[in-house]
Each structure stands twice: as structure tokens, then as C-alpha cells.
Amino acid sequence: MNRTDAFVERAASAGTEPADRQAAARGSDAAIGVGLPHESAELHVSGEAAYTDDIAELHGTLHAALGLSRHAHARIVSMDLDAVRHAPGVLAVLTADDIPGENNCGPVLHDDPILAADEVLYLGQPVFAVIAESHELARRAAALAKSDDVVRYEPLEAILTPAEAKAAKQFVLPPLHLTRGDPAAKIAAAPHKIRGTFEVGGQEQFYLEGQVAYAVPKEMDGMLVYSSTQHPSEMQQVVAHMLGWPAHNVVCECRRMGGGFGGKESQSALFACVAALAARVLRRPVKLRADRDDDFMITGKRHDAIYEYEAGFDDSGRILGARVEIALRAGYSADLSGAVATRAVCHFDNAYYLSDVDIVALCCKTNTQSNTAFRGFGGPQGALVMEVMLDSIARQLNRDPLDVRVANYYGIGERDTTPYGQQVEDNILAPLTDDLLGWSDYRARRQAIAAFNAKSPVLKRGLAFTPVKFGISFNVPFLNQAGALVHVYKDGSVLVNHGGTEMGQGLNTKVAQVVANEFGLPLARVRVSATDTSKIANTSATAASTGSDLNGKAAEDAARTIRARLAELAARQLGGHADDVRFANGEVTVNGGAMPFEQLVGAAYLARVQLWSDGFYATPKVHWDAKTLTGHPFYYFAYGAAVSEVVIDTLTGEWKLLRVDVLHDAGQSINPAIDLGQVEGGFIQGMGWLTSEELWWNREGRLMTHAPSTYKIPAVSDTPAAFNVRLYQNQNAEPTVFRSKAVGEPPLLLPFSVFLAIRDAIAAAAPAAPTAPPLRAPATPEAILDALDALNSPGTFHADRASALSSAQPASQGTAEPAPR
Ligand code: MTE
Ligand code: HPA
Ligand code: MOS
């Protein structure tokens, strides 16, 4: 089996239409709707894919490293950088005073200094930059920042947690408040009520390629910045502001990232700015590549949150009124926290109709890293607490949480307006749920698990179903625009450039598929070039899962312009009408005649037909009133659902994921192989957030979990042995490219089912407990034991627990053995 076949096989076996059949339906060379490998797959696995640090260094290249703050909050009393300057290999040490333009790299508010000037606001904040002959020498010199003599501080009071910030009313932005109906009255009058608190931790993006920038000075005050960034246009802009230059002096280029996950949406800026500053001052190329620990210490993460909630509900578990306060840890500056909090507000409903609801989101200002975008962008933090609430409601009523969820689903034609006023027009929750419940065998397994638990005193199993509804579009409407350039060369080969960035998600592959499909060419005839601000101007970040929606449409627009010109020429040469010209299988046909694509292109060149075009797209329908928090922020919704089964050890708090079944809606998939990869990856990444990844700051505000030794991301061995992922057969109700749906972020919410399956297993250990298990996220073994303790269920000693865990099997006759942990 060759490589392409392997992809096709995987896509086909996961429940999508067999790719070869799809291809047959669309012509043998079909480039769209088929599971083609990632455009760089071969380069990824051979190690040839060039990341920013792999770009051949120019003669004279220097290396930068950052000197970091030792305090969470302090006034800088004095700096004596002589020792740093005289360290081996050092050419210069730069501080805020060396910045010619604006000392800011904040994306929205200007509250993010590139280098701290008078005050440090978190432990790890860059205070100075060392420029040296090698990466190693720069790092050694920068480490002198740890000495008491280099920077003298006067420590100030630090606020470290969202709870402290909330108590002190210290926010980076005013609170957001959305209310509909009369939730207080509805809750008061409801036959049943719940009230509680919940907390979820943050999450480090842990892109495999860390933050890196390489700045090359050019003639006439020019600067070329290679940056590992989701947002080249913003890097261009902040570098220009920092240098006091117009934007056209600066070019930012990014061929690919080794992952971004939101962490390079805004926070690549500091690295791009420092590299460019040093390149400007020293007039030599300068590279800044953050070491993993520095990356952890400097950059922001997913916002952790604490919640207070309350709900009133009827006998079926249907919510009559609900209120929630979501206190997010923003960190020391605003960054993207306003938009993150807005998305949290707009995802509290998740899949459920809330007639009377009150949602408050707080962006708590703390002396910690400035939290930022991370896959889901506040959506997961909004929806998770709703799922926890529904789970608690079900336990109080002694009903299956699945039934309570379904009872609260959005309706069709009724009960279909979100708290923020957008009507849910494309609701597929019911059929998607039925489909998944069928093949995941949920009801039978629920019974089997109850029988198992009745006989098993130490190991307890849990099962949970959770749905996802995720809004697609930037929730800041003007960001929903994109541009592309398509060049057809004389030989018929095609080059595409668009404003999106490739971070492993397969955007370039999808955009190339769209263009190849327009010209009826096999994918190999289309090449995508590096993202470059001198090609497409004023781009948005590749974020909000909109990369292929936006850039795919822009590229389609450009390709269609060229195709129309070619069609006119073909009709002139072969007879017939331009509208009847077909582009397929590398040929152009009309009026019974045919010619190869490249022949038509050659003729078009001689006839002086323009063979390249720009393209543009702006998402229709989206609007938003930031004052009332209402509008139509999302073009459409993506849906999905998952069933997860776990087993926990009630003595040690260890647990294992036995089986996962996922049905996810990617619309009509442009590339089912890539989309399945996104669903699997998003699921495991979200599972890491909710179970093993724990950020921990000590009392001084020092992040102690700043490397893989202490911060545990999931490994391949944490994927469940039975991991059944299928794409739901569906077409986007809106005319997106190929009627596909965005797939980058929504799957991150699917592993809510893992967290709630763990909660289910804990509940099984204390069936008589009056309340639902008080399980916090991440559900580490400690958290699981704490929840068990709180339910007063110490369990019995079981000497053979390890072997008991490793022989556990999913409730049904699972297809595969569970992996040992
Ligand atoms: N997949 C990979 N392999 N690497 C990434 O960094 N980022 C995610 C998601 N999938 C990411 C990824 C995030 S946060 C987003 S917003 C989308 O991809 C962005 O790409 P898209 O809009 O083209 O889907
Ligand atoms: N997602 C990602 N980035 C953003 C968004 C969003 O919804 N809104 C503004 N920036
Ligand atoms: Mo993704 S968090 O929108 O970069």
C-alpha cells in the first residue's frame, strides 16, 4: 500500500464514504472531497520540512536571548548590565530604552511592553535582550538576570489567582454581562435547583516548535522578519510600530509552524519585535529562538477559570433558568482576553436552549503570564461548566445525564434562539446524537457498566456522552476577510498564495485542493507558497477555525476569475459557449472538442490573457453589538458528539480511557483524512487539558511546571485503544467552500465526555452520596482522590490494583485491547 492509499484507507475505515468511490464520482483526478495526504506529509516525516529555525543562516547572523524578571510584581529600581555586556560572545544588551518607536506588542490594548521599562508585572517577563555570537552564549549571558546585582527590584504586592483578582475587583477589561428573560424569578419558582462552584485549569499550547523569529535588515530601512506566527500581518505591524516605521518597510514571512494552537496568534509578537529591534540596532541578521522553559515562563496559555453557577429545572431536567459567573485568569495584560471572554459567554449554552439566563464573564488581572488564544478560544471554558451543571442536574434527579442533555437540546423552529440572539438555523443535534448512540451502543453499555460496578469494589467504570455546538467565525466581524493570489504559469503549473498560515492543520492542502478543483487539475499541479505580507496585505490571524473557510473562498475567487478568462478563449478556439466549458482531468472540453489545460494556458499567454488574479472573501451575515452582547457572531455552527468510557482506581486515583466513539460534523469534508486527524488531535489535546495537564505557580508567582518533566501532555500511549472517529455525512447549510465546515477547534470540546465519564465513575463509588462528585479539572489522580474523599468513600484496600487496572476491558466486547499505561 502506498502512502496515499494508507490515508484513503484510514479515512474510509473511519466511516466516511470510501475515498476511491468519491473520487470516481468526481472524475479520477478529483482533488476535492478525497482523503489526500497533507501537502508536506513527506517532508514532515523525513525531516526536510523547513521551519523558521531551519532557514539557512546568513553570514553574520547573531543570536538573541531574553533576561527575565525574578518577581511577579516589582518596581525596577536599577539595572547594571555591565556583567551581561562583558559575558563571553556578547555584542549588545538591549533594554526598553533602545526601542525607537512604541514599546508595545499588545494586539488590542497597548498594555504589553516588549521589554519591561519601570515595572515588572509577572515572573518571567522579559526585561532585557542579550545579543551574542551564538544561541548558547546569548542564553548563558541572559541567565545572569537571575543574579541580584544585575536588575534591582522593589517588590510590590502581587495578585496571583483569579479569586484574588475578583475580590480586589482587578480586571484587564470591564466585566461582560449578558442577560435574557428573568432567570432569578425562573430559578426561584423552579421545582428543583442546583447551585455550585467549579474550576478548570489553564493549558500550555505546547506547540512542538517553540516561539522563534529571524530578522534580516534590508536596504532603505527595510526589515524581513521570518516568524513562526499565525498572524504575519500583525507581526509586520507591531515591528513597524516598534521601529517607528511605516508598515511597507517590513515584510513578515512564514512558510509553516510546528504547531500554533492559538499560542502564536498574538504572542509571537514579542519574539518578532526583539529580533527586529536587535537586527535594526546591530544592522545584522538576528535570530531569537526561545528555549522551552523560557517559552513556558514568558508566554500566555489557555485561561483557567473559576465558576459560580445556579440553575432551576423541572422534573425532566429541563433548565428553566440559569446563571453563571465565569472568572477567567487574563494575566497581566489584556491580549485577546476580551474576545476570549466573549466566546466563553457565547458558548455557555453549548447545545442547549436557555430561555432565561444570566452570564457574567470577568477578565481577572493577575501577576502571571498574559493568557491568550488556545484552540477553542474561551468556547471550551464557557461550555464545560454547562455540561457539569447538566451532569449535576441528572444526578440530583437520578436520571441518565444523556436524557437530561437531550431534553435541553435546541429545537428546530422553536426553542432555537441563543442567549445572544442568534437563531440556530442548522441544528443537526438530534440526528447526529441518534446516529452516535446507535453505533456506540450507549444504552447497553450503560447497563453493563452498572453491573460491573455493582460487583467491583475498587475499580469503577464511568460512561458519558457529551455534544458540541461551536460557532464558526471570528467573533470580531471585521476579521472575517481574506485574500489570495493565484498565478498560472505558461507551462500550466499553478502557484497559490493566500493570507492564511500553515501550522500542521492542512490549510495549504485544502486551499490547493480548492484551486486544483477549479481548474480540473490533479493536486500535484498546484503548489502553495509561503505566507508573505508583501503578497497579501492586511490579513487576519489564521484562527477561529476559519482558515480554510476564508482563504479557500478567496483562492476559489481568484481561480474562478482566471478560469472564466480561459473559458472564453477555449470557446473562441473550440466553438461553443464559455459557460459550457468544462475543466476536468487536466483537460478543457467544450462543443465536442478538447485540449490539455496547459495547451489552453499557452495559447492564452500568446493571446495576452492575464493568467494570474487576486481573490477576496468577506464572510456574509456576521454582525455583533459589543455593548449588548447580541447579534449574529457566527456564520454557522459545527456540531459533534462523543461517548467515552473510563475505569478509575478508587484507591490511587489512576484512571484509564477504555473506549471513545466520536461523530463529528465537518460538513462535506474537503479532505476527510485531514479532518479526521483534526478530530483525533483535538480530542486528545482537550483530554490533556481536562485530565493531566496542570499548571502550578508557587507563592512567589513562579510557574513551577515549565517543562515536559513537570507538565504532562498526553502521549501516544494515552490514546484509547478503541478510538472510533467518524465524520457525520452532512453539507454545510451555508455556501462555504465545497459546503465544508471548519474543523480545527470544535473537536477540542469532545473530551468533555472523558471528564464526565471520570465523574460518573466517581459517583459510582458513592451511589448514596447526596451531591454530584465535586471533581475539579484537570481530573488528575489527586483531584479524583479529593473528589472521592469528599464523597466519604474511602474504599477498601486492594493489593493487586495494578493488575486489576491493566486487565480492564470496555463494557462491550471492544474491538481492541486497552493499551497499558
Ligand atoms: N492543528 C495542528 N496540527 N496544529 C495547530 O497548531 N491549531 C488549531 C487547529 N488545528 C492547530 C491545529 C487552532 S487553535 C485553530 S484556530 C485552527 O487549527 C486554525 O487553522 P484552520 O482555521 O485552518 O483550521
Ligand atoms: N477566535 C480566535 N481569534 C479571535 C477571535 C476568535 O473568535 N476573535 C478575535 N480574535
Ligand atoms: Mo485558534 S485558538 O483560534 O488559533
XYZ file of C-alpha atoms in Angstrom, residues 34-465:
432
model
C -10.916 12.928 -1.019
C -8.504 11.901 1.695
C -5.268 13.169 0.208
C -2.128 13.381 2.319
C -1.016 16.681 3.837
C 0.915 18.682 1.277
C 4.050 18.442 3.472
C 3.474 14.963 4.918
C 6.577 13.538 3.298
C 8.689 16.493 4.419
C 7.306 16.250 7.958
C 8.331 12.644 8.348
C 11.659 12.892 6.516
C 12.691 15.977 8.494
C 13.026 18.085 5.353
C 10.180 20.470 6.175
C 11.802 23.851 6.810
C 10.704 25.630 9.989
C 11.925 29.094 10.909
C 14.965 27.767 12.763
C 15.909 25.693 9.694
C 16.233 28.671 7.352
C 19.861 28.816 6.222
C 21.520 31.484 8.354
C 23.041 34.405 6.528
C 26.674 35.299 7.076
C 26.978 37.423 10.226
C 23.842 36.138 11.903
C 23.648 36.869 15.635
C 21.524 35.255 18.321
C 19.341 36.797 20.975
C 18.135 35.601 24.375
C 15.926 37.243 26.977
C 16.698 38.221 30.566
C 13.589 37.546 32.621
C 12.020 39.156 35.670
C 12.537 37.414 39.016
C 9.431 38.899 40.591
C 5.730 38.639 39.912
C 5.254 42.320 40.608
C 8.002 44.802 41.317
C 9.379 48.223 40.522
C 12.665 48.141 38.637
C 14.966 50.211 40.851
C 18.099 49.996 38.734
C 19.808 47.912 36.108
C 23.514 47.272 35.956
C 24.027 45.307 32.780
C 27.834 45.532 32.592
C 28.345 41.957 33.705
C 25.962 40.822 30.972
C 27.653 43.034 28.379
C 31.048 41.604 29.270
C 29.953 37.992 29.189
C 31.679 35.869 26.517
C 30.435 36.389 22.967
C 28.041 39.216 23.824
C 27.784 42.091 21.339
C 24.981 44.098 22.873
C 22.382 44.188 25.616
C 19.164 45.982 24.785
C 16.503 47.392 27.079
C 13.267 49.321 26.649
C 15.356 52.489 26.185
C 16.724 51.134 22.905
C 13.293 50.889 21.302
C 12.951 53.731 18.782
C 9.170 53.516 18.366
C 6.421 52.139 20.564
C 7.365 49.703 23.342
C 4.270 47.573 22.877
C 3.323 44.316 21.257
C -0.249 44.057 22.593
C -2.733 43.095 19.883
C -5.750 45.094 21.083
C -4.853 47.365 24.003
C -1.394 48.891 24.167
C -0.612 47.365 27.546
C 2.018 44.822 26.570
C 5.587 46.105 26.784
C 8.131 44.302 24.612
C 10.753 44.838 27.323
C 9.649 45.927 30.811
C 10.555 49.557 31.482
C 9.858 50.629 35.074
C 7.783 47.828 36.481
C 7.578 44.071 36.012
C 4.109 42.544 36.068
C 4.882 38.834 36.154
C 7.690 36.469 36.973
C 9.239 35.641 33.618
C 8.601 38.982 31.953
C 11.451 39.936 29.578
C 13.451 42.861 30.942
C 16.443 42.905 28.612
C 17.711 41.158 25.494
C 21.233 39.846 25.005
C 22.683 39.668 21.502
C 25.602 37.299 21.156
C 27.586 35.313 18.651
C 25.773 32.078 19.355
C 22.491 30.897 20.780
C 24.313 29.225 23.648
C 26.386 32.289 24.592
C 23.327 34.526 24.428
C 21.457 32.211 26.793
C 24.348 31.997 29.234
C 24.597 35.778 29.429
C 20.824 36.214 29.711
C 20.811 33.813 32.654
C 22.706 36.464 34.622
C 19.261 38.053 35.075
C 18.938 35.580 37.947
C 21.645 37.435 39.869
C 20.636 40.015 42.482
C 23.143 42.569 41.173
C 22.017 42.866 37.586
C 18.476 44.144 37.995
C 17.442 45.563 41.360
C 13.771 45.342 42.206
C 11.477 46.729 44.848
C 8.857 44.008 45.239
C 5.214 45.098 45.164
C 2.109 43.226 46.199
C 1.243 40.550 43.653
C -2.200 39.215 42.858
C -1.795 35.692 41.592
C -5.171 33.989 41.283
C -8.459 34.844 39.627
C -10.157 34.594 43.023
C -7.840 37.236 44.496
C -8.245 39.463 41.461
C -12.015 39.122 41.613
C -12.031 40.033 45.297
C -9.851 43.052 44.550
C -12.033 43.903 41.509
C -8.895 43.945 39.402
C -9.731 43.307 35.756
C -7.907 43.935 32.479
C -11.208 44.815 30.801
C -14.686 45.655 32.133
C -16.876 42.633 33.006
C -19.105 41.232 30.259
C -22.743 40.713 31.175
C -25.395 39.076 29.025
C -28.865 38.520 30.344
C -32.112 37.312 28.812
C -35.515 36.917 30.392
C -35.854 36.737 34.166
C -33.525 33.985 35.356
C -33.782 34.931 39.049
C -37.561 34.558 39.063
C -37.418 31.364 36.980
C -34.890 29.786 39.309
C -36.865 30.819 42.384
C -40.063 29.294 41.007
C -38.464 26.096 39.681
C -39.335 22.749 41.329
C -35.640 21.797 41.559
C -32.454 23.785 41.908
C -28.716 23.351 41.866
C -26.086 25.778 42.931
C -22.347 25.328 42.974
C -18.834 26.243 42.065
C -16.418 24.697 39.639
C -12.890 25.285 38.440
C -10.855 24.392 35.407
C -7.125 24.817 34.914
C -5.290 26.547 32.131
C -3.308 24.854 29.403
C 0.019 25.451 27.723
C -0.174 25.292 23.925
C 2.962 23.159 23.813
C 3.488 23.624 20.079
C 6.400 21.321 19.253
C 8.245 24.179 17.543
C 8.681 26.926 20.130
C 8.466 30.658 19.538
C 11.114 31.811 17.073
C 11.860 34.774 14.815
C 14.695 35.593 12.454
C 15.047 39.226 11.403
C 17.119 40.294 8.421
C 17.771 44.003 7.879
C 17.307 45.200 4.313
C 18.324 48.351 2.420
C 16.489 51.661 2.898
C 15.235 50.879 6.402
C 13.734 47.584 5.404
C 13.244 44.553 7.627
C 12.407 40.999 6.631
C 11.107 39.021 9.588
C 10.724 35.284 9.379
C 8.367 34.462 12.195
C 6.676 31.329 13.409
C 3.324 33.053 13.614
C -0.361 32.578 12.948
C -0.558 36.284 12.213
C 2.119 37.638 9.826
C 0.248 40.915 9.230
C 0.195 41.694 12.931
C 3.886 40.856 13.232
C 4.554 43.284 10.365
C 2.507 45.941 12.116
C 3.960 45.614 15.631
C 7.512 45.514 14.269
C 6.835 48.652 12.201
C 5.352 50.464 15.232
C 8.220 49.332 17.414
C 10.747 50.740 14.925
C 8.664 53.831 14.196
C 8.404 52.887 10.540
C 5.549 52.654 8.043
C 4.261 49.127 7.534
C 5.595 48.904 3.965
C 9.177 48.826 5.306
C 8.541 45.487 6.988
C 7.867 42.096 5.417
C 6.878 39.091 7.504
C 7.106 35.597 6.084
C 6.029 32.233 7.470
C 6.252 29.020 5.480
C 4.889 26.844 8.259
C 4.733 26.447 12.010
C 5.368 23.343 14.038
C 2.028 23.987 15.704
C 0.430 27.181 16.923
C -2.796 26.150 18.694
C -3.536 29.838 19.328
C -0.225 30.426 21.103
C 1.150 32.161 18.024
C -1.948 34.231 17.247
C -0.644 37.276 19.136
C 2.240 36.086 21.275
C 4.768 35.550 18.521
C 4.971 39.366 18.586
C 7.436 39.761 21.428
C 9.925 37.463 19.709
C 9.494 39.108 16.298
C 9.932 42.544 17.877
C 13.080 41.684 19.836
C 14.719 40.017 16.827
C 13.847 43.008 14.626
C 14.994 45.514 17.238
C 18.354 43.789 17.566
C 18.716 43.488 13.783
C 17.984 47.200 13.475
C 20.417 48.278 16.188
C 23.254 45.967 15.118
C 22.496 46.034 11.385
C 22.970 42.282 11.239
C 20.576 39.367 10.953
C 19.380 38.267 14.394
C 17.567 35.131 15.454
C 15.617 34.699 18.672
C 14.542 31.175 19.495
C 13.042 30.658 22.924
C 14.149 27.671 24.905
C 11.163 25.546 26.028
C 11.394 26.671 29.653
C 11.605 30.341 28.629
C 8.675 29.861 26.276
C 6.625 28.481 29.184
C 7.727 31.291 31.505
C 7.128 34.137 29.035
C 4.040 33.295 27.011
C 0.367 33.111 27.916
C -1.749 29.998 27.945
C -5.397 28.966 27.921
C -7.331 30.952 30.527
C -8.075 28.954 33.643
C -11.419 29.770 35.226
C -13.446 29.618 38.389
C -17.208 29.495 38.191
C -20.253 30.133 40.323
C -23.482 28.775 38.926
C -27.104 28.273 39.743
C -29.998 26.715 37.852
C -33.635 25.864 38.293
C -35.132 22.921 36.404
C -38.218 20.767 36.010
C -38.727 17.042 36.664
C -37.280 16.090 33.288
C -34.132 18.087 33.991
C -35.039 20.832 31.571
C -33.398 24.084 32.637
C -35.924 26.834 33.410
C -33.432 29.468 34.468
C -29.660 29.577 34.794
C -26.965 31.932 35.846
C -23.205 31.679 35.766
C -20.216 33.813 36.553
C -17.038 32.835 34.708
C -13.922 34.383 36.218
C -11.082 33.928 33.739
C -7.449 34.474 34.591
C -6.372 37.023 31.992
C -2.879 37.536 33.383
C -1.098 40.869 33.486
C -2.422 42.374 30.223
C -5.489 42.299 28.005
C -4.025 40.490 24.968
C -7.024 38.719 23.358
C -8.878 38.177 26.645
C -11.856 40.338 25.651
C -12.613 38.190 22.607
C -11.865 35.009 24.584
C -14.332 36.044 27.296
C -16.908 36.947 24.642
C -16.586 33.493 23.113
C -16.933 31.960 26.592
C -20.190 33.902 27.064
C -21.410 32.723 23.644
C -20.671 29.072 24.382
C -22.158 28.685 27.853
C -25.304 27.444 26.086
C -23.315 24.780 24.182
C -26.073 22.667 22.587
C -28.897 23.797 24.842
C -31.733 26.274 24.768
C -31.714 28.614 27.740
C -34.829 30.748 27.854
C -33.862 32.724 30.949
C -30.201 33.145 31.553
C -27.619 35.440 33.053
C -23.941 35.155 32.106
C -21.113 37.223 33.517
C -17.512 36.881 32.371
C -14.647 38.517 34.241
C -11.160 39.047 32.807
C -9.220 38.878 36.061
C -5.949 40.774 36.123
C -3.217 38.717 37.779
C 0.558 38.972 38.001
C 1.064 35.944 35.781
C 1.673 35.361 32.050
C -0.864 37.093 29.816
C -3.270 34.365 28.812
C -4.170 34.142 25.169
C -5.786 32.113 22.414
C -5.813 28.346 22.724
C -7.860 26.059 20.491
C -11.477 26.844 21.294
C -10.675 30.381 22.427
C -12.859 30.550 25.547
C -15.559 28.369 23.981
C -14.441 25.310 25.944
C -14.382 27.313 29.178
C -17.932 28.518 28.503
C -19.435 25.160 27.572
C -17.676 22.955 30.124
C -19.494 24.413 33.117
C -22.856 23.879 31.390
C -22.006 20.214 30.885
C -21.004 19.926 34.536
C -24.288 21.574 35.559
C -26.346 19.192 33.410
C -24.469 16.261 34.895
C -25.292 17.509 38.391
C -28.929 18.052 37.464
C -29.175 14.488 36.165
C -27.602 13.081 39.335
C -29.990 15.059 41.505
C -32.946 13.671 39.539
C -31.404 10.209 39.342
C -31.690 10.244 35.568
C -29.205 9.328 32.855
C -27.312 12.545 32.036
C -27.778 11.725 28.354
C -31.559 12.115 28.684
C -31.218 15.395 30.529
C -28.928 16.685 27.783
C -31.311 15.690 25.015
C -34.237 17.254 26.906
C -32.393 20.572 26.833
C -31.283 20.497 23.168
C -32.029 23.395 20.890
C -35.215 22.821 18.943
C -35.995 23.366 15.304
C -38.431 26.195 14.670
C -38.882 26.677 18.439
C -36.505 26.991 21.357
C -33.851 27.888 18.784
C -32.506 31.308 19.738
C -29.198 31.599 21.566
C -28.842 33.871 24.612
C -27.017 36.338 22.331
C -29.919 36.450 19.916
C -28.672 34.352 17.008
C -31.134 31.809 15.699
C -29.721 28.296 15.365
C -30.717 27.531 11.790
C -28.632 24.460 11.039
C -29.384 22.272 14.060
C -28.416 18.637 13.452
C -28.069 17.675 17.113
C -30.879 15.127 17.165
C -29.917 13.038 14.118
C -26.236 13.220 14.987
C -26.952 12.048 18.533
C -29.175 9.196 17.356
C -26.526 8.068 14.902
C -23.774 8.022 17.531
C -25.921 6.413 20.231
C -26.694 3.631 17.798
C -23.208 2.516 16.911
C -21.593 3.398 20.219
C -24.078 1.050 21.887
C -24.531 3.588 24.673
C -27.628 2.159 26.414
C -26.389 -1.405 26.557
C -23.011 -0.315 27.825
C -24.616 1.846 30.486
C -26.261 -1.303 31.864
C -23.129 -3.384 31.546
C -21.191 -0.746 33.452
C -23.768 -0.630 36.246
C -23.500 -4.421 36.539
C -19.705 -4.237 36.585
C -19.680 -1.513 39.238
C -22.077 -3.444 41.459
C -19.526 -6.244 41.655
C -16.294 -4.237 41.660
C -15.445 -2.510 44.936
C -12.226 -0.779 43.870
C -12.290 -0.285 40.128
C -15.267 1.737 38.970
C -16.295 2.432 35.457
C -17.898 5.532 34.068
C -19.574 6.430 30.799
C -20.538 9.803 29.410
C -22.000 11.295 26.280
